[in-house]
mmCIF file of C-alpha atoms in Angstrom:
data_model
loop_
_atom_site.group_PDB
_atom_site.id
_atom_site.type_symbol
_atom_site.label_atom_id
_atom_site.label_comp_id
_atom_site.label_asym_id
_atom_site.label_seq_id
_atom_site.Cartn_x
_atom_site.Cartn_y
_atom_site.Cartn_z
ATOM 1 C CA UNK A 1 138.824 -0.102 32.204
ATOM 2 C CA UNK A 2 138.814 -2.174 28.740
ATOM 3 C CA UNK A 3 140.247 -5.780 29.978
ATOM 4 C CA UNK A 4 141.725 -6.044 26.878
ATOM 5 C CA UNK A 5 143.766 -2.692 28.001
ATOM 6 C CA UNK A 6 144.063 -3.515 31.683
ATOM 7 C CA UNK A 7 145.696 -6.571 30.385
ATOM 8 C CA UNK A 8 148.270 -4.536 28.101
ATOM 9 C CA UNK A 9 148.991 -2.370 30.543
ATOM 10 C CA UNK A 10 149.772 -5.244 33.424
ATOM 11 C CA UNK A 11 152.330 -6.652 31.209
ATOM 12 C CA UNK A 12 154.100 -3.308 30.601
ATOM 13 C CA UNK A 13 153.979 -2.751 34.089
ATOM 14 C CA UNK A 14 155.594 -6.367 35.290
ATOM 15 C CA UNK A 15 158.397 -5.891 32.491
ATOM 16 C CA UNK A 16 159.154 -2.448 33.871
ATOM 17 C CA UNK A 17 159.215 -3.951 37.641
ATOM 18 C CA UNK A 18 161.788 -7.054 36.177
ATOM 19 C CA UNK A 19 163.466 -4.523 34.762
ATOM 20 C CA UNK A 20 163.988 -2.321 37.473
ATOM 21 C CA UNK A 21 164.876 -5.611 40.072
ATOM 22 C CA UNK A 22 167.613 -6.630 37.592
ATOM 23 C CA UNK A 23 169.439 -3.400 37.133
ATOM 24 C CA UNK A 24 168.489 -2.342 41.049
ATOM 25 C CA UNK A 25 171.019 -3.078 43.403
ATOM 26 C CA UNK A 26 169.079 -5.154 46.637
ATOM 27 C CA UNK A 27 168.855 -2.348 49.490
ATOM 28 C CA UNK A 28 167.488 -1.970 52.744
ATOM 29 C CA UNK A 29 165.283 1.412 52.506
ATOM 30 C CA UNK A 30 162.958 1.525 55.847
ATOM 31 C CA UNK A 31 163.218 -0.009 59.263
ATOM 32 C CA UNK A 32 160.636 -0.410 62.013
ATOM 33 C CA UNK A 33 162.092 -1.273 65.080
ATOM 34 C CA UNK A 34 164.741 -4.126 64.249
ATOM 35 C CA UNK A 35 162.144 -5.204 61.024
ATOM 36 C CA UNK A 36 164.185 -4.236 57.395
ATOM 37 C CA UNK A 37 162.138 -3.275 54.251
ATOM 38 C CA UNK A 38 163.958 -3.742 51.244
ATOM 39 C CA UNK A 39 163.212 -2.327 47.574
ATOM 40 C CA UNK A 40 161.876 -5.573 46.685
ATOM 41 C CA UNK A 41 159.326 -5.841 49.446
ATOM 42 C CA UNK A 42 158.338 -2.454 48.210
ATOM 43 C CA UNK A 43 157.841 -3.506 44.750
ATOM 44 C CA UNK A 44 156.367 -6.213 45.913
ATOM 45 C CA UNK A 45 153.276 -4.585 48.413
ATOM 46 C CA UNK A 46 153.286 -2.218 45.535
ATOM 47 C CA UNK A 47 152.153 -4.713 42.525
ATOM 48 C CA UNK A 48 150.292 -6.399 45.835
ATOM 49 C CA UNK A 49 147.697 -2.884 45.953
ATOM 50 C CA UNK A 50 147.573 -2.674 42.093
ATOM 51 C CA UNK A 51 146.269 -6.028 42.268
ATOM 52 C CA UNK A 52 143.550 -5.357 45.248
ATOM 53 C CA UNK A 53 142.624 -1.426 43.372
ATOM 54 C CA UNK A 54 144.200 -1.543 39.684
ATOM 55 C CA UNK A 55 143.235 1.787 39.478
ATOM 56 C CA UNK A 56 146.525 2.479 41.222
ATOM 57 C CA UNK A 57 148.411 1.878 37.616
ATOM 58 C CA UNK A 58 147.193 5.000 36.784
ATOM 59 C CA UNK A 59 149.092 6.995 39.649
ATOM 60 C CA UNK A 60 152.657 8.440 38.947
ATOM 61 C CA UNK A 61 155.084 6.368 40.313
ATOM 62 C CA UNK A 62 156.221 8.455 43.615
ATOM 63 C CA UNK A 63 152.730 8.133 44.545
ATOM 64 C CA UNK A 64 152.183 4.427 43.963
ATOM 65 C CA UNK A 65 155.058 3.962 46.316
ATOM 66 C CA UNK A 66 154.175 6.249 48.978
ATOM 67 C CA UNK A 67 151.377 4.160 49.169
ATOM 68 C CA UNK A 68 153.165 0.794 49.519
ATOM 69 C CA UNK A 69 155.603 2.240 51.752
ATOM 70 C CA UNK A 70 152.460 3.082 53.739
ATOM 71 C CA UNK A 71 150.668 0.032 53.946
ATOM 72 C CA UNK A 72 153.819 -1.922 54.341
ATOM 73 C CA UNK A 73 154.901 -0.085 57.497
ATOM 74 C CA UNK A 74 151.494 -0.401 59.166
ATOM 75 C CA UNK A 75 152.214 -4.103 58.152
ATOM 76 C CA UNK A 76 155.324 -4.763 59.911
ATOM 77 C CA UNK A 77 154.126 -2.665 62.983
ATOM 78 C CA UNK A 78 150.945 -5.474 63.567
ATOM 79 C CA UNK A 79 153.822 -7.972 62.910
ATOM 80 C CA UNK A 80 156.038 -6.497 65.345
ATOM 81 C CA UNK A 81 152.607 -7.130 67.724
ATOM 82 C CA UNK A 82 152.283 -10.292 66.839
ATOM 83 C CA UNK A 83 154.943 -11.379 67.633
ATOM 84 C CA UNK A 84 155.131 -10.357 71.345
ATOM 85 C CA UNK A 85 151.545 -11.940 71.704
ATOM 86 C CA UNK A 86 152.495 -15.433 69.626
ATOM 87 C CA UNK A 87 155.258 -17.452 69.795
ATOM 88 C CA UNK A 88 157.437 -18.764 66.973
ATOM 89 C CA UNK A 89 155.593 -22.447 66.556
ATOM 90 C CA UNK A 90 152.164 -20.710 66.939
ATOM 91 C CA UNK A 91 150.273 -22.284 63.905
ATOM 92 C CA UNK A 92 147.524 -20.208 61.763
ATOM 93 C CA UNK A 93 145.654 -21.814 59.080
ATOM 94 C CA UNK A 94 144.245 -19.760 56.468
ATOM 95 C CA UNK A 95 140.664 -21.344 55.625
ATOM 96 C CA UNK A 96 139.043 -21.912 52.504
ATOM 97 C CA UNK A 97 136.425 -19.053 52.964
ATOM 98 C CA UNK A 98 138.990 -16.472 53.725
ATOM 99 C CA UNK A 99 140.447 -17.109 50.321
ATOM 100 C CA UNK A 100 137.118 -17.093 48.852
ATOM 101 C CA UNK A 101 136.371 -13.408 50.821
ATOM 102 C CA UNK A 102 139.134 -12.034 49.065
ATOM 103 C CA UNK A 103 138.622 -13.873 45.714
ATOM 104 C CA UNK A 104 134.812 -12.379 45.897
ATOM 105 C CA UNK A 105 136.384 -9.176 46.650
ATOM 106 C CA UNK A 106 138.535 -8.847 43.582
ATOM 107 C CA UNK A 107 135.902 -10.208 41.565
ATOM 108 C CA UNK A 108 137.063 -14.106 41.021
ATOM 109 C CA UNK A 109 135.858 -17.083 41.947
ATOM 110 C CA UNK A 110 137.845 -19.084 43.723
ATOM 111 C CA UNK A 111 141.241 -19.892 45.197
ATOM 112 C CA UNK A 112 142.797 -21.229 41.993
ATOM 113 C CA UNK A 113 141.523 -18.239 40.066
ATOM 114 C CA UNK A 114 142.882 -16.109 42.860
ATOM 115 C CA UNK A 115 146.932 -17.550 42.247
ATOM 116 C CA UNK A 116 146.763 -17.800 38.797
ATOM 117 C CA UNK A 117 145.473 -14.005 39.192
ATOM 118 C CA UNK A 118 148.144 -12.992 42.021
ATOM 119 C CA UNK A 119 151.133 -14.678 39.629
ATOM 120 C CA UNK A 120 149.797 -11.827 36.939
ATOM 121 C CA UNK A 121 151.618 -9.503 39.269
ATOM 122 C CA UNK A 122 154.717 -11.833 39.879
ATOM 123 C CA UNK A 123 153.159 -12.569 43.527
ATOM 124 C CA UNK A 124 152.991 -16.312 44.632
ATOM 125 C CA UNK A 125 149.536 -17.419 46.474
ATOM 126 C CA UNK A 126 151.721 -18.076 50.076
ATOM 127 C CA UNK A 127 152.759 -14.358 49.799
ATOM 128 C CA UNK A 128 149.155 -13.348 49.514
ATOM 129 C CA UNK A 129 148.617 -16.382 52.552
ATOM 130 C CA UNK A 130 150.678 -14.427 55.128
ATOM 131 C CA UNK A 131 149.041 -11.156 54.285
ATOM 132 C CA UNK A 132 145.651 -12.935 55.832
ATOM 133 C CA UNK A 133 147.854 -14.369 58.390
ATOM 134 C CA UNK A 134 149.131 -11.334 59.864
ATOM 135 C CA UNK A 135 145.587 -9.649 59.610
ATOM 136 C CA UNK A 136 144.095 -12.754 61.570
ATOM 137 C CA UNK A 137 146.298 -12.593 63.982
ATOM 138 C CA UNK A 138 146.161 -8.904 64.353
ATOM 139 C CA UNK A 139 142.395 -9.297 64.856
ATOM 140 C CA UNK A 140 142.509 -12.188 67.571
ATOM 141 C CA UNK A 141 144.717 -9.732 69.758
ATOM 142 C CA UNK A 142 142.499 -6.674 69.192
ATOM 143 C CA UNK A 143 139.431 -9.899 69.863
ATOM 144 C CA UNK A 144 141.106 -10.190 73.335
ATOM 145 C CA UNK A 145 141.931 -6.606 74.228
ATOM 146 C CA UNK A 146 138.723 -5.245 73.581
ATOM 147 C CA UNK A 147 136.010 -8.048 73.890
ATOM 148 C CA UNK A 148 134.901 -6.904 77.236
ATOM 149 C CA UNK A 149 134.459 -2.849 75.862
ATOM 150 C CA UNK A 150 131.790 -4.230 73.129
ATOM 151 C CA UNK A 151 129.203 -2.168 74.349
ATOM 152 C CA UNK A 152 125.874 -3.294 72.091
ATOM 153 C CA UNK A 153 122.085 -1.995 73.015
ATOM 154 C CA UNK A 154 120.174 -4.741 72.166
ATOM 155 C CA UNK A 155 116.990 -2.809 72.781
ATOM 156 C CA UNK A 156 118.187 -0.005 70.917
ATOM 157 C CA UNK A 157 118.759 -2.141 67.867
ATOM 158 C CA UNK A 158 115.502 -4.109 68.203
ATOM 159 C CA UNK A 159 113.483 -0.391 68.573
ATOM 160 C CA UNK A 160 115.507 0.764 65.100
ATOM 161 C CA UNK A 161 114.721 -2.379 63.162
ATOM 162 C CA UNK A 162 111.337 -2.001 64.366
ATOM 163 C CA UNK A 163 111.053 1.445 63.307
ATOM 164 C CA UNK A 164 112.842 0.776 59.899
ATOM 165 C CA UNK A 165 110.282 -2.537 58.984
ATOM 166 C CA UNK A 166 107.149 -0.685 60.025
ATOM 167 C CA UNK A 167 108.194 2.326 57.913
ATOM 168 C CA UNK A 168 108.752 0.870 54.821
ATOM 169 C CA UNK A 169 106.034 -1.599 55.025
ATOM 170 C CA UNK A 170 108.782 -4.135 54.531
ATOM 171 C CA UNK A 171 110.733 -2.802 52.101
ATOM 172 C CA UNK A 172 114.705 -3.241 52.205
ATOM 173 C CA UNK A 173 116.631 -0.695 50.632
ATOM 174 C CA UNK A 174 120.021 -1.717 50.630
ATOM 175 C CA UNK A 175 123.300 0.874 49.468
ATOM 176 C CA UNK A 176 126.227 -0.241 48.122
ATOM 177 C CA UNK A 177 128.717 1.933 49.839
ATOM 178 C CA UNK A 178 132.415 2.903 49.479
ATOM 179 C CA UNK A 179 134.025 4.747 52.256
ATOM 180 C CA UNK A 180 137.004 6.674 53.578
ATOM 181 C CA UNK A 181 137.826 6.566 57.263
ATOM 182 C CA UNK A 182 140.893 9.450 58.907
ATOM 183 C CA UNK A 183 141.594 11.326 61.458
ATOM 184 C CA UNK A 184 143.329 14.015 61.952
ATOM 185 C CA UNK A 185 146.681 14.771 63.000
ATOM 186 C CA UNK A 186 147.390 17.598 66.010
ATOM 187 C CA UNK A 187 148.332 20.513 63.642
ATOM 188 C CA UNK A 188 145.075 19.680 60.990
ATOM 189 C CA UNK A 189 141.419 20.976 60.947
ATOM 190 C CA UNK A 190 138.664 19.061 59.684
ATOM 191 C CA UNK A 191 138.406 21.376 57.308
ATOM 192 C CA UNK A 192 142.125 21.409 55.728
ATOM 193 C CA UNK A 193 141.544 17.429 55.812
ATOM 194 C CA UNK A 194 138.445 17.730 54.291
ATOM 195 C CA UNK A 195 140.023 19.726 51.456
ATOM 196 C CA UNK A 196 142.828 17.228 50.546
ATOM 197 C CA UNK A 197 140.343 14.153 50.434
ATOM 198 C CA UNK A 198 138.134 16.022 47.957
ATOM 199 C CA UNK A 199 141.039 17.470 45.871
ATOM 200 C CA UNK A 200 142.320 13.594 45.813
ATOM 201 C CA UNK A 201 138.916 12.237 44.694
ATOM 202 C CA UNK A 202 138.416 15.043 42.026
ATOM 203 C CA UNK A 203 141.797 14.524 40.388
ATOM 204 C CA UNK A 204 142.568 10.791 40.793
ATOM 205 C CA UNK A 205 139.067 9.275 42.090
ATOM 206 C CA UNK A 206 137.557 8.171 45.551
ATOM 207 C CA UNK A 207 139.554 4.838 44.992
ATOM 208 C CA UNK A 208 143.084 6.794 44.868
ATOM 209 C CA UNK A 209 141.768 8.969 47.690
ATOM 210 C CA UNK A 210 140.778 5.635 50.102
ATOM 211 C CA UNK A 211 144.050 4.349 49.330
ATOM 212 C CA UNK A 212 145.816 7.647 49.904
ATOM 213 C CA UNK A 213 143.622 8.870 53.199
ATOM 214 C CA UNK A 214 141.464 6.051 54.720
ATOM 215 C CA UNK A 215 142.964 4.252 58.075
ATOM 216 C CA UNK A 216 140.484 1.430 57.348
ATOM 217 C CA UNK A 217 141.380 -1.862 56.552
ATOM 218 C CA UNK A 218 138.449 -1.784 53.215
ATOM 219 C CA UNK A 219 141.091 0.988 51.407
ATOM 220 C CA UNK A 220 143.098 -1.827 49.958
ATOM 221 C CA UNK A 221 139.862 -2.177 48.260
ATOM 222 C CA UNK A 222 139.362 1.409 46.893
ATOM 223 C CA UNK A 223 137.410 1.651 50.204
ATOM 224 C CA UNK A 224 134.736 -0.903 49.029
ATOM 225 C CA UNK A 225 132.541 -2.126 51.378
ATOM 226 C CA UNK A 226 129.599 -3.512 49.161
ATOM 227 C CA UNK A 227 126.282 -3.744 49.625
ATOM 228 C CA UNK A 228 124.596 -2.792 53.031
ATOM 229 C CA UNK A 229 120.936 -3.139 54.385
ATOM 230 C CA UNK A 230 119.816 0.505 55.989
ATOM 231 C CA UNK A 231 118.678 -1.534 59.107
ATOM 232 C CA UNK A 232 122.046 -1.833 59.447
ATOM 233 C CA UNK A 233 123.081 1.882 59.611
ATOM 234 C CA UNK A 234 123.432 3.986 62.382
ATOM 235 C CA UNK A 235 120.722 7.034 61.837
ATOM 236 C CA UNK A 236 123.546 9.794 61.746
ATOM 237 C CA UNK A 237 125.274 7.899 59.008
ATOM 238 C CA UNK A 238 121.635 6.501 57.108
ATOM 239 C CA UNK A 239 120.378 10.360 57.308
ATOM 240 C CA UNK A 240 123.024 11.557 55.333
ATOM 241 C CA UNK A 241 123.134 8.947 53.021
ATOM 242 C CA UNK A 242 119.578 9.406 52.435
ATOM 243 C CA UNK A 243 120.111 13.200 50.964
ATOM 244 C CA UNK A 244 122.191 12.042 48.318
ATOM 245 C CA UNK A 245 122.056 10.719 44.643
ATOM 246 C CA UNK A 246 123.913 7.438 43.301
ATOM 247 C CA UNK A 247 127.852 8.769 42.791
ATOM 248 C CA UNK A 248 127.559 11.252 45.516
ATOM 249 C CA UNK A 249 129.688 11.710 48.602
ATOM 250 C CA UNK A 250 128.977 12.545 51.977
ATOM 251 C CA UNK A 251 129.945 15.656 54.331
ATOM 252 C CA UNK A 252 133.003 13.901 57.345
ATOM 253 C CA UNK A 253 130.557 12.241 59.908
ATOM 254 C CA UNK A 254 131.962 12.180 62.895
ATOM 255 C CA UNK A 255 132.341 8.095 64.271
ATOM 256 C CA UNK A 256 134.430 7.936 67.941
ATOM 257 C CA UNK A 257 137.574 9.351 67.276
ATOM 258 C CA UNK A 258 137.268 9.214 63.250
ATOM 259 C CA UNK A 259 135.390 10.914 60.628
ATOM 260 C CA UNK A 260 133.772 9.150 58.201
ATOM 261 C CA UNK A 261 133.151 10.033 54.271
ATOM 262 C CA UNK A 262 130.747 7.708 52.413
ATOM 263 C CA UNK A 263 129.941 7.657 48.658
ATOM 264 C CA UNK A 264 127.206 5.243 47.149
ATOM 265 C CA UNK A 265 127.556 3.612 43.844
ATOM 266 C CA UNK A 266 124.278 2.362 44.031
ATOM 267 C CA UNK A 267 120.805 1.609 45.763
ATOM 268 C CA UNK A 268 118.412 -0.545 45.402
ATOM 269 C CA UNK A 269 115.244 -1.791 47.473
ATOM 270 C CA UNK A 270 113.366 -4.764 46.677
ATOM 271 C CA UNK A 271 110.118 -6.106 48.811
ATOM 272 C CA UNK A 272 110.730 -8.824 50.991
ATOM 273 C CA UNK A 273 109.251 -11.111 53.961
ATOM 274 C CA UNK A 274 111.447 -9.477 56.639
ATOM 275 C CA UNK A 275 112.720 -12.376 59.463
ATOM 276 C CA UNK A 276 113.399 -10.023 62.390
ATOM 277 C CA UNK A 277 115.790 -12.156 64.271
ATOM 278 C CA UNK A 278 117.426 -13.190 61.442
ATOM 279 C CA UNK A 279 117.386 -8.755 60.487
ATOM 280 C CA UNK A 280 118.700 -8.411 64.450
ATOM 281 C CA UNK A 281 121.431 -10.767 63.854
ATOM 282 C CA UNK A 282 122.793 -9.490 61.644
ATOM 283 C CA UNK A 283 122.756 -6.067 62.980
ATOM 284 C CA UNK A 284 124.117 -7.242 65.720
ATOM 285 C CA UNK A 285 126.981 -8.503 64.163
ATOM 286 C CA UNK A 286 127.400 -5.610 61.999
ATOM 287 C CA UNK A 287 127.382 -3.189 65.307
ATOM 288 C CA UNK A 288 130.055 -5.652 66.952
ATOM 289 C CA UNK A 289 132.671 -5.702 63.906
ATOM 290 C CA UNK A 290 132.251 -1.792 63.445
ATOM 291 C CA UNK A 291 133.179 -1.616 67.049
ATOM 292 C CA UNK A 292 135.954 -3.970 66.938
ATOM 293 C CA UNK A 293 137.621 -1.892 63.471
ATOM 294 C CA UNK A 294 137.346 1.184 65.749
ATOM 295 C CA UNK A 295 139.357 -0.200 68.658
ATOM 296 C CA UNK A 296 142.189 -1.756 65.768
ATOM 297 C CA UNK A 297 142.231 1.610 64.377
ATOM 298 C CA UNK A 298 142.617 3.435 67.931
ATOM 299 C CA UNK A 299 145.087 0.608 68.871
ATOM 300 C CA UNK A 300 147.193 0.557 65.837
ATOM 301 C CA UNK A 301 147.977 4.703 66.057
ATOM 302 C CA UNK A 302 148.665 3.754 69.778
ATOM 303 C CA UNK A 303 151.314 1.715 69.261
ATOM 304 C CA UNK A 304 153.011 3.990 65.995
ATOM 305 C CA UNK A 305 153.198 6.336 68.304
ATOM 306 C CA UNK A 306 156.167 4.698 70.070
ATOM 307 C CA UNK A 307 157.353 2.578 66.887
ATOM 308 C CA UNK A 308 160.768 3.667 65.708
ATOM 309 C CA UNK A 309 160.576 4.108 62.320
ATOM 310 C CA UNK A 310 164.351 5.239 60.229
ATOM 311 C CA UNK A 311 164.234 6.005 56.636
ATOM 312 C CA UNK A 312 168.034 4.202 55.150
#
């Protein structure tokens, strides 16, 4: 999008929302358990997406707030979580990189670029603050559930990374990768599923559609994931990656209890002096975090499950 648009159309939009707060009577609209979500909260975790995916300014209006009613639910559920693991003077300090993660995310620099960015959308940098809060905290308790059901094959990985050096004569192709992550609910088929997703991305785009479908954290992001080395992959996902052109999509691939749809925006490969233990490291790693989203995602639907949830 043209900036000098985008920024047209962002002050259009925050008139519209000041508009709507001053002739809007305050209201309670959703509760989870005992937790109240007002129309401004909703405003406010909607201008919050736009900011993370401003392709969302393009979506009517009903479905722009679907989709912070969404993501603010799932919110107040890990709150709800958090707050039977920590206590009330349990302290969390956001660090510096965190702040720059997201700031690299959106495409900024640095923390101050990231508030004067935020206050575009009438959001204040502590409101953005608590957002990494609660997803910190919800990670440390999924950390401590599940660290002792990290199952990693270190020989595995080592024979793969092998494999993958020796067969292209050390040459690292690397795919920068978008994705949407669902399941499927007891009365769907894969196939019905399938359907919507690709209906989404064909009429709004595979941003929309991660922000519509995808149970992964990364569809705040238009289900960006960036750029990832193939010694990285798994070979179910890598050999379906590797029949497709730049701005494809794959066919659902099946991960755990998930299925999986990956598009690439790009590729590249560039010839390099390959460390291996600095290669296995960071496989490693990469294994361990993909197993540790998987458990959040299995342990988040858990707990819905018996969350009451009461439309006002």
């Amino acid at each position: 999008m043209n900036l000098k648009i985008f920024l047209i159309l962002i002050f259009f939009f925050i008139i519209k929302n000041n508009q709507l707060l001053a002739i809007e009577e305050f209201k309670i609209i959703l509760k989870v358990e005992n937790e109240i979500i007002t129309n401004v909260d909703l405003i406010n975790e909607k201008n919050y997406l736009i900011a993370l995916n401003n392709e969302i300014l393009n979506l009517p209006e009903k479905k722009s707030l679907l989709l912070a009613k969404n993501s603010i639910v799932k919110e107040k559920i890990k709150k709800n979580e958090i707050n039977k693991h920590f206590n009330e003077e349990y302290k969390h300090e956001i660090s510096e990189k965190r702040l720059k993660d997201l700031s690299n995310k959106i495409g900024l620099n640095n923390a101050e670029e990231l508030k004067e960015y935020f206050l575009k959308f009438n959001l204040n940098l502590n409101f953005v603050k608590e957002k990494i809060k609660t997803d910190d905290m919800w990670n440390i308790i999924i950390y401590n559930k599940y660290k002792n059901q990290i199952n990693i094959d270190v020989n595995e990985l080592k024979n793969r990374l092998k494999i993958e050096i020796k067969n292209n004569n050390n040459i690292v192709t690397k795919y920068n990768i978008s994705e949407i992550q669902f399941n499927l609910n007891v009365e769907e088929s894969l196939e019905q599923k399938y359907n919507q997703i690709i209906n989404s991305i064909n009429s709004d785009g595979f941003k929309i559609a991660s922000n519509l479908y995808s149970v992964s954290e990364t569809s705040n992001f238009g289900g960006k994931i960036g750029w990832v080395n193939t010694t990285s992959m798994s070979e179910s996902i890598l050999d379906e990656l590797e029949k497709l052109n730049i701005g494809e999509i794959t066919k659902p691939i099946k991960i755990r209890n998930f299925f999986l749809i990956l598009k690439i925006e790009d590729k590249k490969e560039s010839k390099i002096k390959i460390d291996f233990e600095k290669e296995l490291e960071k496989l490693i790693n990469f294994e361990t975090n993909r197993q540790f989203n998987q458990f959040s995602l299995i342990y988040l639907n858990k707990i819905k499950q018996n969350t009451f949830i009461s439309e006002q």
